[in-house]
Short mmCIF file of C-alpha atoms in Angstrom, two decimals:
data_model
loop_
_atom_site.label_atom_id
_atom_site.label_comp_id
_atom_site.label_asym_id
_atom_site.label_seq_id
_atom_site.Cartn_x
_atom_site.Cartn_y
_atom_site.Cartn_z
CA MET A 13 25.01 18.62 29.28
CA SER A 14 22.62 18.70 26.33
CA SER A 15 20.19 15.95 25.43
CA THR A 16 18.03 15.43 22.37
CA ALA A 17 14.44 14.55 23.20
CA THR A 18 13.04 11.59 21.28
CA PRO A 19 9.72 12.51 19.68
CA GLU A 20 6.77 10.72 21.28
CA LYS A 21 5.50 7.86 19.14
CA ARG A 22 1.92 8.25 17.96
CA ARG A 23 -0.58 5.64 19.11
CA THR A 24 -3.76 4.53 17.39
CA ALA A 25 -7.15 4.37 19.12
CA LEU A 26 -6.62 0.59 19.41
CA ASP A 27 -3.26 0.78 21.17
CA ALA A 28 -4.45 -0.57 24.56
CA LEU A 29 -6.37 -3.36 22.83
CA HIS A 30 -3.29 -4.46 20.86
CA ARG A 31 -1.27 -4.64 24.07
CA SER A 32 -4.01 -6.62 25.83
CA LEU A 33 -3.78 -9.14 22.96
CA GLY A 34 -0.05 -9.52 23.57
CA ALA A 35 1.04 -7.78 20.36
CA THR A 36 4.72 -7.17 19.69
CA MET A 37 4.80 -3.44 18.97
CA THR A 38 7.19 -1.63 16.63
CA ASP A 39 7.93 1.89 15.50
CA PHE A 40 6.58 2.47 12.00
CA ALA A 41 6.82 5.99 10.53
CA GLY A 42 6.58 7.48 14.03
CA TRP A 43 3.62 5.30 15.05
CA ASP A 44 3.66 2.50 17.63
CA MET A 45 2.10 -0.33 15.61
CA PRO A 46 1.50 -4.07 16.11
CA LEU A 47 4.16 -6.09 14.28
CA ARG A 48 2.63 -9.46 15.16
CA TYR A 49 0.35 -11.00 17.78
CA GLY A 50 1.72 -14.54 17.61
CA SER A 51 3.17 -16.36 14.63
CA GLU A 52 3.75 -14.25 11.50
CA ARG A 53 3.29 -17.38 9.40
CA ASP A 54 -0.06 -18.20 11.01
CA GLU A 55 -1.27 -14.63 10.49
CA HIS A 56 -0.16 -14.70 6.84
CA LEU A 57 -1.87 -18.04 6.15
CA ALA A 58 -5.06 -16.91 7.92
CA VAL A 59 -5.39 -14.06 5.40
CA ARG A 60 -4.69 -16.40 2.47
CA THR A 61 -7.19 -19.07 3.59
CA LYS A 62 -9.65 -17.46 6.05
CA ALA A 63 -9.45 -13.84 7.25
CA GLY A 64 -7.23 -11.37 9.08
CA LEU A 65 -8.04 -8.16 10.94
CA PHE A 66 -5.60 -5.23 10.69
CA ASP A 67 -5.29 -1.82 12.34
CA LEU A 68 -4.13 0.59 9.62
CA SER A 69 -4.91 3.81 11.47
CA HIS A 70 -1.41 5.13 10.74
CA MET A 71 -2.37 5.83 7.11
CA GLY A 72 -2.82 9.51 6.24
CA GLU A 73 -6.26 10.79 5.17
CA ILE A 74 -6.42 14.16 3.43
CA THR A 75 -9.77 15.60 2.28
CA VAL A 76 -9.99 17.88 -0.77
CA THR A 77 -13.26 19.76 -1.25
CA GLY A 78 -14.64 22.60 -3.33
CA PRO A 79 -15.84 23.44 -6.84
CA GLU A 80 -12.35 22.91 -8.31
CA ALA A 81 -11.31 19.91 -6.18
CA ALA A 82 -11.05 17.65 -9.25
CA GLN A 83 -9.03 20.22 -11.20
CA LEU A 84 -6.65 20.65 -8.26
CA LEU A 85 -6.11 16.90 -7.97
CA ASN A 86 -5.61 16.58 -11.74
CA HIS A 87 -2.93 19.28 -11.49
CA ALA A 88 -1.28 17.87 -8.36
CA LEU A 89 -1.33 14.14 -9.17
CA VAL A 90 -0.37 12.14 -12.27
CA GLY A 91 -3.76 10.38 -12.68
CA ASN A 92 -7.02 11.60 -14.20
CA ILE A 93 -8.98 12.15 -11.01
CA ALA A 94 -11.72 14.14 -12.77
CA SER A 95 -12.82 10.90 -14.47
CA VAL A 96 -13.31 8.99 -11.18
CA GLY A 97 -17.01 8.22 -10.70
CA LEU A 98 -18.93 8.91 -7.50
CA GLY A 99 -18.21 6.18 -4.97
CA ARG A 100 -15.18 4.90 -6.88
CA ALA A 101 -11.47 4.96 -6.01
CA ARG A 102 -8.26 5.17 -8.04
CA TYR A 103 -4.65 4.18 -7.44
CA THR A 104 -2.35 7.04 -8.44
CA MET A 105 0.86 8.86 -7.54
CA ILE A 106 2.08 12.30 -6.62
CA CYS A 107 5.39 13.24 -8.23
CA ARG A 108 7.94 16.03 -7.96
CA ALA A 109 8.54 18.41 -10.85
CA ASP A 110 11.49 16.17 -11.89
CA GLY A 111 9.16 13.14 -12.10
CA GLY A 112 10.40 11.47 -8.90
CA ILE A 113 7.68 9.68 -6.91
CA LEU A 114 6.73 11.44 -3.66
CA ASP A 115 4.15 8.79 -2.78
CA ASP A 116 1.63 6.34 -4.18
CA LEU A 117 -1.95 7.06 -3.16
CA ILE A 118 -5.56 5.91 -3.28
CA VAL A 119 -8.07 8.67 -4.04
CA TYR A 120 -11.76 8.13 -3.20
CA ARG A 121 -14.50 10.31 -4.67
CA LEU A 122 -16.89 10.67 -1.74
CA ALA A 123 -19.28 13.28 -3.22
CA GLU A 124 -19.65 15.54 -6.26
CA THR A 125 -16.91 17.91 -5.06
CA GLU A 126 -15.31 15.92 -2.21
CA TYR A 127 -12.34 13.56 -2.43
CA MET A 128 -10.32 11.67 0.15
CA VAL A 129 -6.63 11.12 -0.58
CA VAL A 130 -5.05 8.26 1.42
CA ALA A 131 -1.27 8.55 1.73
CA ASN A 132 1.31 6.23 3.24
CA ALA A 133 2.06 6.95 6.90
CA SER A 134 5.70 7.81 6.20
CA ASN A 135 4.74 10.37 3.54
CA ALA A 136 1.47 11.81 4.86
CA GLN A 137 2.97 15.17 5.86
CA VAL A 138 4.90 15.46 2.58
CA VAL A 139 1.73 14.76 0.59
CA LEU A 140 -0.31 17.20 2.70
CA ASP A 141 2.30 19.93 2.22
CA ALA A 142 2.53 19.31 -1.54
CA LEU A 143 -1.26 19.34 -2.04
CA THR A 144 -1.58 22.52 0.06
CA GLU A 145 1.16 24.22 -1.98
CA ARG A 146 -0.31 23.04 -5.29
CA SER A 147 -3.83 24.22 -4.32
CA ASP A 148 -2.84 27.85 -4.86
CA GLY A 149 -5.17 29.39 -7.46
CA PHE A 150 -7.80 26.63 -7.25
CA ASP A 151 -11.22 27.06 -5.64
CA ALA A 152 -10.65 24.09 -3.35
CA VAL A 153 -9.68 23.39 0.26
CA VAL A 154 -7.10 20.82 1.42
CA ARG A 155 -7.84 19.51 4.92
CA ASP A 156 -5.69 17.32 7.17
CA ASP A 157 -8.07 14.58 8.38
CA ARG A 158 -5.48 12.22 9.84
CA ASP A 159 -6.95 12.53 13.33
CA ALA A 160 -10.54 12.19 12.09
CA TYR A 161 -10.24 8.53 11.11
CA ALA A 162 -9.28 5.14 12.45
CA LEU A 163 -8.82 2.54 9.70
CA LEU A 164 -9.51 -1.18 10.12
CA ALA A 165 -9.07 -3.76 7.37
CA VAL A 166 -10.62 -7.21 7.05
CA GLN A 167 -8.77 -9.23 4.41
CA GLY A 168 -9.13 -12.79 3.14
CA PRO A 169 -11.62 -15.10 1.41
CA GLU A 170 -13.96 -15.18 4.44
CA SER A 171 -14.07 -11.37 4.78
CA PRO A 172 -17.27 -10.77 2.71
CA GLY A 173 -19.26 -13.23 4.82
CA ILE A 174 -17.94 -11.79 8.09
CA LEU A 175 -18.77 -8.22 7.10
CA LYS A 176 -22.21 -9.15 5.73
CA SER A 177 -23.18 -10.41 9.17
CA LEU A 178 -22.58 -6.91 10.58
CA THR A 179 -23.99 -4.59 7.89
CA ASP A 180 -26.91 -4.22 5.51
CA ALA A 181 -24.74 -2.25 3.05
CA ASP A 182 -24.72 -3.69 -0.48
CA LEU A 183 -21.38 -5.51 -0.34
CA ASP A 184 -22.22 -7.67 -3.38
CA GLY A 185 -22.63 -4.49 -5.45
CA LEU A 186 -19.42 -2.94 -4.09
CA LYS A 187 -16.78 -3.32 -6.79
CA TYR A 188 -13.02 -3.51 -6.33
CA TYR A 189 -11.66 0.03 -5.85
CA ALA A 190 -14.97 1.50 -4.73
CA GLY A 191 -16.37 2.77 -1.45
CA LEU A 192 -19.78 3.41 0.06
CA PRO A 193 -21.05 4.87 3.32
CA GLY A 194 -22.74 2.36 5.61
CA THR A 195 -23.13 1.16 9.17
CA VAL A 196 -21.06 -1.77 10.45
CA ALA A 197 -22.00 -3.18 13.87
CA GLY A 198 -23.86 0.06 14.54
CA VAL A 199 -20.80 2.16 13.67
CA PRO A 200 -20.96 4.71 10.79
CA ALA A 201 -18.21 3.83 8.30
CA LEU A 202 -16.88 4.38 4.83
CA ILE A 203 -16.66 0.81 3.53
CA ALA A 204 -14.00 0.46 0.83
CA ARG A 205 -13.16 -2.65 -1.19
CA THR A 206 -9.43 -2.16 -1.59
CA GLY A 207 -6.49 -3.87 0.02
CA TYR A 208 -2.80 -4.60 0.08
CA THR A 209 -2.70 -8.36 0.52
CA GLY A 210 -3.67 -9.89 -2.83
CA GLU A 211 -6.94 -11.13 -1.31
CA ASP A 212 -10.51 -9.87 -1.38
CA GLY A 213 -11.25 -7.61 1.55
CA PHE A 214 -12.51 -4.35 2.93
CA GLU A 215 -11.13 -1.27 4.62
CA LEU A 216 -13.35 0.52 7.13
CA PHE A 217 -12.80 4.23 7.80
CA VAL A 218 -14.47 5.13 11.13
CA SER A 219 -14.24 7.67 13.94
CA PRO A 220 -11.39 6.81 16.35
CA ALA A 221 -13.99 6.77 19.15
CA ASP A 222 -15.74 3.83 17.41
CA ALA A 223 -12.62 1.82 16.55
CA GLU A 224 -12.55 -0.49 19.58
CA LYS A 225 -16.28 -1.29 19.37
CA LEU A 226 -15.88 -2.21 15.69
CA TRP A 227 -12.71 -4.27 16.26
CA LEU A 228 -14.44 -6.33 18.97
CA ALA A 229 -17.57 -6.82 16.83
CA LEU A 230 -15.47 -8.01 13.85
CA THR A 231 -13.45 -10.32 16.12
CA GLU A 232 -16.64 -11.91 17.47
CA ALA A 233 -18.33 -12.16 14.06
CA GLY A 234 -15.21 -13.67 12.48
CA ALA A 235 -14.33 -16.18 15.20
CA ARG A 236 -16.10 -19.14 13.57
CA ALA A 237 -14.64 -18.27 10.16
CA GLY A 238 -11.09 -18.31 11.53
CA LEU A 239 -10.43 -14.56 11.58
CA ILE A 240 -7.42 -13.55 13.69
CA PRO A 241 -5.70 -10.21 14.40
CA CYS A 242 -2.76 -9.57 12.08
CA GLY A 243 0.25 -7.26 12.32
CA LEU A 244 2.38 -5.29 9.89
CA SER A 245 4.88 -8.13 9.45
CA CYS A 246 2.44 -10.45 7.65
CA ARG A 247 1.00 -7.48 5.74
CA ASP A 248 4.48 -7.04 4.26
CA THR A 249 4.87 -10.70 3.20
CA LEU A 250 1.31 -10.72 1.80
CA ARG A 251 1.90 -7.63 -0.35
CA LEU A 252 5.30 -8.99 -1.43
CA GLU A 253 3.72 -12.25 -2.68
CA ALA A 254 1.10 -10.13 -4.49
CA GLY A 255 3.86 -8.10 -6.19
CA MET A 256 2.61 -4.81 -4.70
CA PRO A 257 5.16 -2.00 -4.34
CA LEU A 258 6.06 -0.44 -0.99
CA TYR A 259 7.21 3.16 -0.80
CA GLY A 260 10.84 3.36 0.30
CA HIS A 261 11.54 -0.02 -1.30
CA GLU A 262 10.13 -0.29 -4.86
CA LEU A 263 9.16 3.41 -5.04
CA SER A 264 11.20 6.53 -4.20
CA THR A 265 11.95 10.08 -5.31
CA SER A 266 14.88 8.72 -7.37
CA LEU A 267 12.43 6.75 -9.56
CA THR A 268 9.67 7.89 -11.90
CA PRO A 269 6.50 5.80 -12.33
CA PHE A 270 7.99 4.60 -15.65
CA ASP A 271 11.18 3.42 -13.93
CA ALA A 272 8.98 1.45 -11.51
CA GLY A 273 7.03 -0.21 -14.34
CA LEU A 274 3.92 1.74 -13.32
CA GLY A 275 3.77 4.23 -16.17
CA ARG A 276 0.13 3.23 -16.71
CA VAL A 277 -0.90 5.46 -13.78
CA VAL A 278 0.34 8.58 -15.63
CA LYS A 279 -2.45 10.06 -17.77
CA PHE A 280 -0.95 12.48 -20.30
CA GLU A 281 -4.31 12.75 -22.11
CA LYS A 282 -6.11 14.50 -19.22
CA ASP A 283 -7.06 18.18 -19.44
CA GLY A 284 -4.59 20.78 -18.23
CA ASP A 285 -1.00 20.68 -17.11
CA PHE A 286 0.16 18.69 -14.10
CA VAL A 287 3.23 18.75 -11.89
CA GLY A 288 6.02 16.70 -13.46
CA ARG A 289 4.44 16.38 -16.92
CA GLY A 290 7.54 17.43 -18.89
CA ALA A 291 9.93 15.19 -16.96
CA LEU A 292 7.49 12.27 -17.17
CA GLU A 293 7.09 12.63 -20.94
CA THR A 294 10.89 12.34 -21.22
CA ALA A 295 10.87 9.34 -18.87
CA ALA A 296 8.15 7.66 -20.95
CA GLU A 297 10.18 8.08 -24.15
CA ARG A 298 13.31 6.75 -22.45
CA ALA A 299 11.47 3.72 -21.07
CA ALA A 300 10.04 2.93 -24.53
CA SER A 301 13.37 3.13 -26.36
CA GLN A 302 15.88 1.97 -23.78
CA PRO A 303 14.20 0.39 -20.74
CA PRO A 304 15.88 1.18 -17.44
CA ARG A 305 16.16 -1.56 -14.86
CA VAL A 306 13.00 -3.66 -14.69
CA LEU A 307 11.20 -4.77 -11.52
CA VAL A 308 11.15 -8.58 -11.43
CA GLY A 309 10.41 -11.40 -9.02
CA LEU A 310 13.16 -13.69 -7.72
CA VAL A 311 12.55 -17.12 -6.16
CA ALA A 312 15.36 -18.79 -4.18
CA GLU A 313 16.67 -22.19 -5.10
CA GLY A 314 18.12 -22.47 -1.58
CA ARG A 315 16.97 -21.34 1.87
CA ARG A 316 18.86 -18.07 2.39
CA VAL A 317 16.65 -14.99 2.55
CA PRO A 318 17.53 -11.91 0.47
CA ARG A 319 17.04 -8.45 2.00
CA ALA A 320 16.57 -4.95 0.60
CA GLY A 321 19.83 -3.54 -0.75
CA TYR A 322 21.48 -6.90 -1.55
CA PRO A 323 23.15 -6.91 -5.01
CA VAL A 324 21.70 -9.08 -7.80
CA VAL A 325 24.52 -10.66 -9.84
CA ALA A 326 25.14 -12.56 -13.07
CA ASP A 327 28.47 -13.65 -14.56
CA GLY A 328 30.30 -11.97 -11.69
CA GLN A 329 28.73 -8.58 -12.44
CA VAL A 330 26.18 -6.62 -10.43
CA ILE A 331 23.03 -6.40 -12.58
CA GLY A 332 20.57 -5.03 -10.04
CA GLU A 333 19.46 -4.67 -6.45
CA VAL A 334 16.91 -6.36 -4.20
CA THR A 335 14.16 -3.96 -3.04
CA SER A 336 12.15 -6.34 -0.80
CA GLY A 337 12.79 -9.90 0.33
CA ALA A 338 11.30 -12.38 2.78
CA PRO A 339 10.41 -16.04 3.24
CA SER A 340 7.13 -16.73 1.40
CA PRO A 341 4.73 -18.80 3.55
CA THR A 342 2.60 -19.55 0.45
CA LEU A 343 5.47 -20.71 -1.80
CA GLY A 344 7.55 -22.20 1.01
CA LYS A 345 10.69 -20.50 -0.34
CA PRO A 346 12.46 -17.15 0.06
CA ILE A 347 11.32 -14.57 -2.53
CA ALA A 348 12.34 -11.04 -3.51
CA MET A 349 11.48 -8.15 -5.76
CA ALA A 350 14.45 -6.53 -7.45
CA TYR A 351 15.29 -4.00 -10.12
CA VAL A 352 17.57 -5.70 -12.68
CA ASP A 353 19.03 -4.75 -16.06
CA ALA A 354 16.58 -5.32 -18.91
CA ALA A 355 18.90 -7.96 -20.41
CA HIS A 356 18.31 -10.18 -17.35
CA ALA A 357 14.63 -9.40 -16.74
CA ALA A 358 12.95 -12.15 -18.76
CA PRO A 359 11.40 -14.96 -16.67
CA GLY A 360 13.68 -17.99 -16.65
CA THR A 361 16.88 -16.01 -17.36
CA ALA A 362 19.76 -18.31 -16.41
CA GLY A 363 22.67 -17.55 -14.14
CA VAL A 364 21.07 -14.94 -11.89
CA GLY A 365 21.92 -14.87 -8.20
CA VAL A 366 21.80 -12.67 -5.12
CA ASP A 367 24.97 -11.73 -3.26
CA ILE A 368 24.13 -12.67 0.34
CA ARG A 369 27.11 -11.65 2.47
CA GLY A 370 29.63 -12.61 -0.20
CA SER A 371 27.96 -15.85 -1.29
CA HIS A 372 26.21 -15.82 -4.68
CA GLU A 373 22.98 -17.70 -4.05
CA PRO A 374 21.09 -18.93 -7.17
CA TYR A 375 17.67 -17.40 -7.88
CA GLU A 376 15.05 -17.94 -10.57
CA VAL A 377 13.74 -14.82 -12.34
CA VAL A 378 9.91 -14.92 -12.46
CA ALA A 379 7.12 -12.61 -13.56
CA LEU A 380 5.25 -10.71 -10.85
CA PRO A 381 3.11 -11.33 -8.91
CA PHE A 382 4.31 -14.47 -7.13
CA TYR A 383 0.75 -15.15 -6.00
CA LYS A 384 -2.63 -14.40 -7.59
CA ARG A 385 -5.87 -15.45 -5.94
CA GLU A 386 -8.49 -17.40 -7.82
CA LYS A 387 -11.47 -15.16 -8.59
#
């Protein structure tokens, strides 16, 4: 009798702490991660109004160093990484030769010839393999640093005040999409001002051995400000309200950045060739002359929640497909992102619905994002 062994789920350095807090755990890209600690709605609203604390240690860190690190990244990725200033970060993508998106990434320039590429957990190995393969001929080294970091995020309007009480790093001078080395609660950290919630906030890259000490210090410092631990479930509704794409939903190898409405990340003007350039030039021309399906927001007129894969319909015809859908705690209504035919993509287009198990539920087409914080 043969049996197939299930691969052991990976656990973050905070696993025991999550369980002690009563977290509901879930498998996410091979990691055992907290889905929620209590009410998803309460966690979501805490981030929108106060602050939330996340464990994001499943993300994949890859370090690229050497005299030609920038040239390698310019060749391997679609963005102009050579133009990223010291201490700054850039949102970009890695594509296949046919232009399909392998992953969306954040690249930090840590030193003159040192960069950290942060990949999605589900694609970290794919990105590592692609960068290693594409490094051939460049005077640069690609290093798998996934086990070298734990990643905590503090997100929400109260997050700057909470973090300031634990560090003397210049948070006021830290711009959006930048990072600086500092010490937080006595723990050495790379402090980055990025995020995936639509709110102001910080991500803290630290040694796994320091993760629990930092989590407890942040919890204590944030208690008066209303900070609570938050799981992946509310992170998904927060990013959905903010109109941020999720790989495997809005992004995939079957789409180019231009198909996803993110052609701005492709920098044709940079020096040298890059993987996928030819296919992406064709995709850019196609998008300019005859737009493919367009990513739009949909807001329900009723209460039924759309899910990924549900057809979007108009006049009895399928005109698109939902990529992400959930109840929106901020709007108080179900919302979705969907790719729809260009003819039905304008905000306010009449007669659009979502086929929810055979019933065509009416939806309003809106511009993304659904939610934008006041600066």
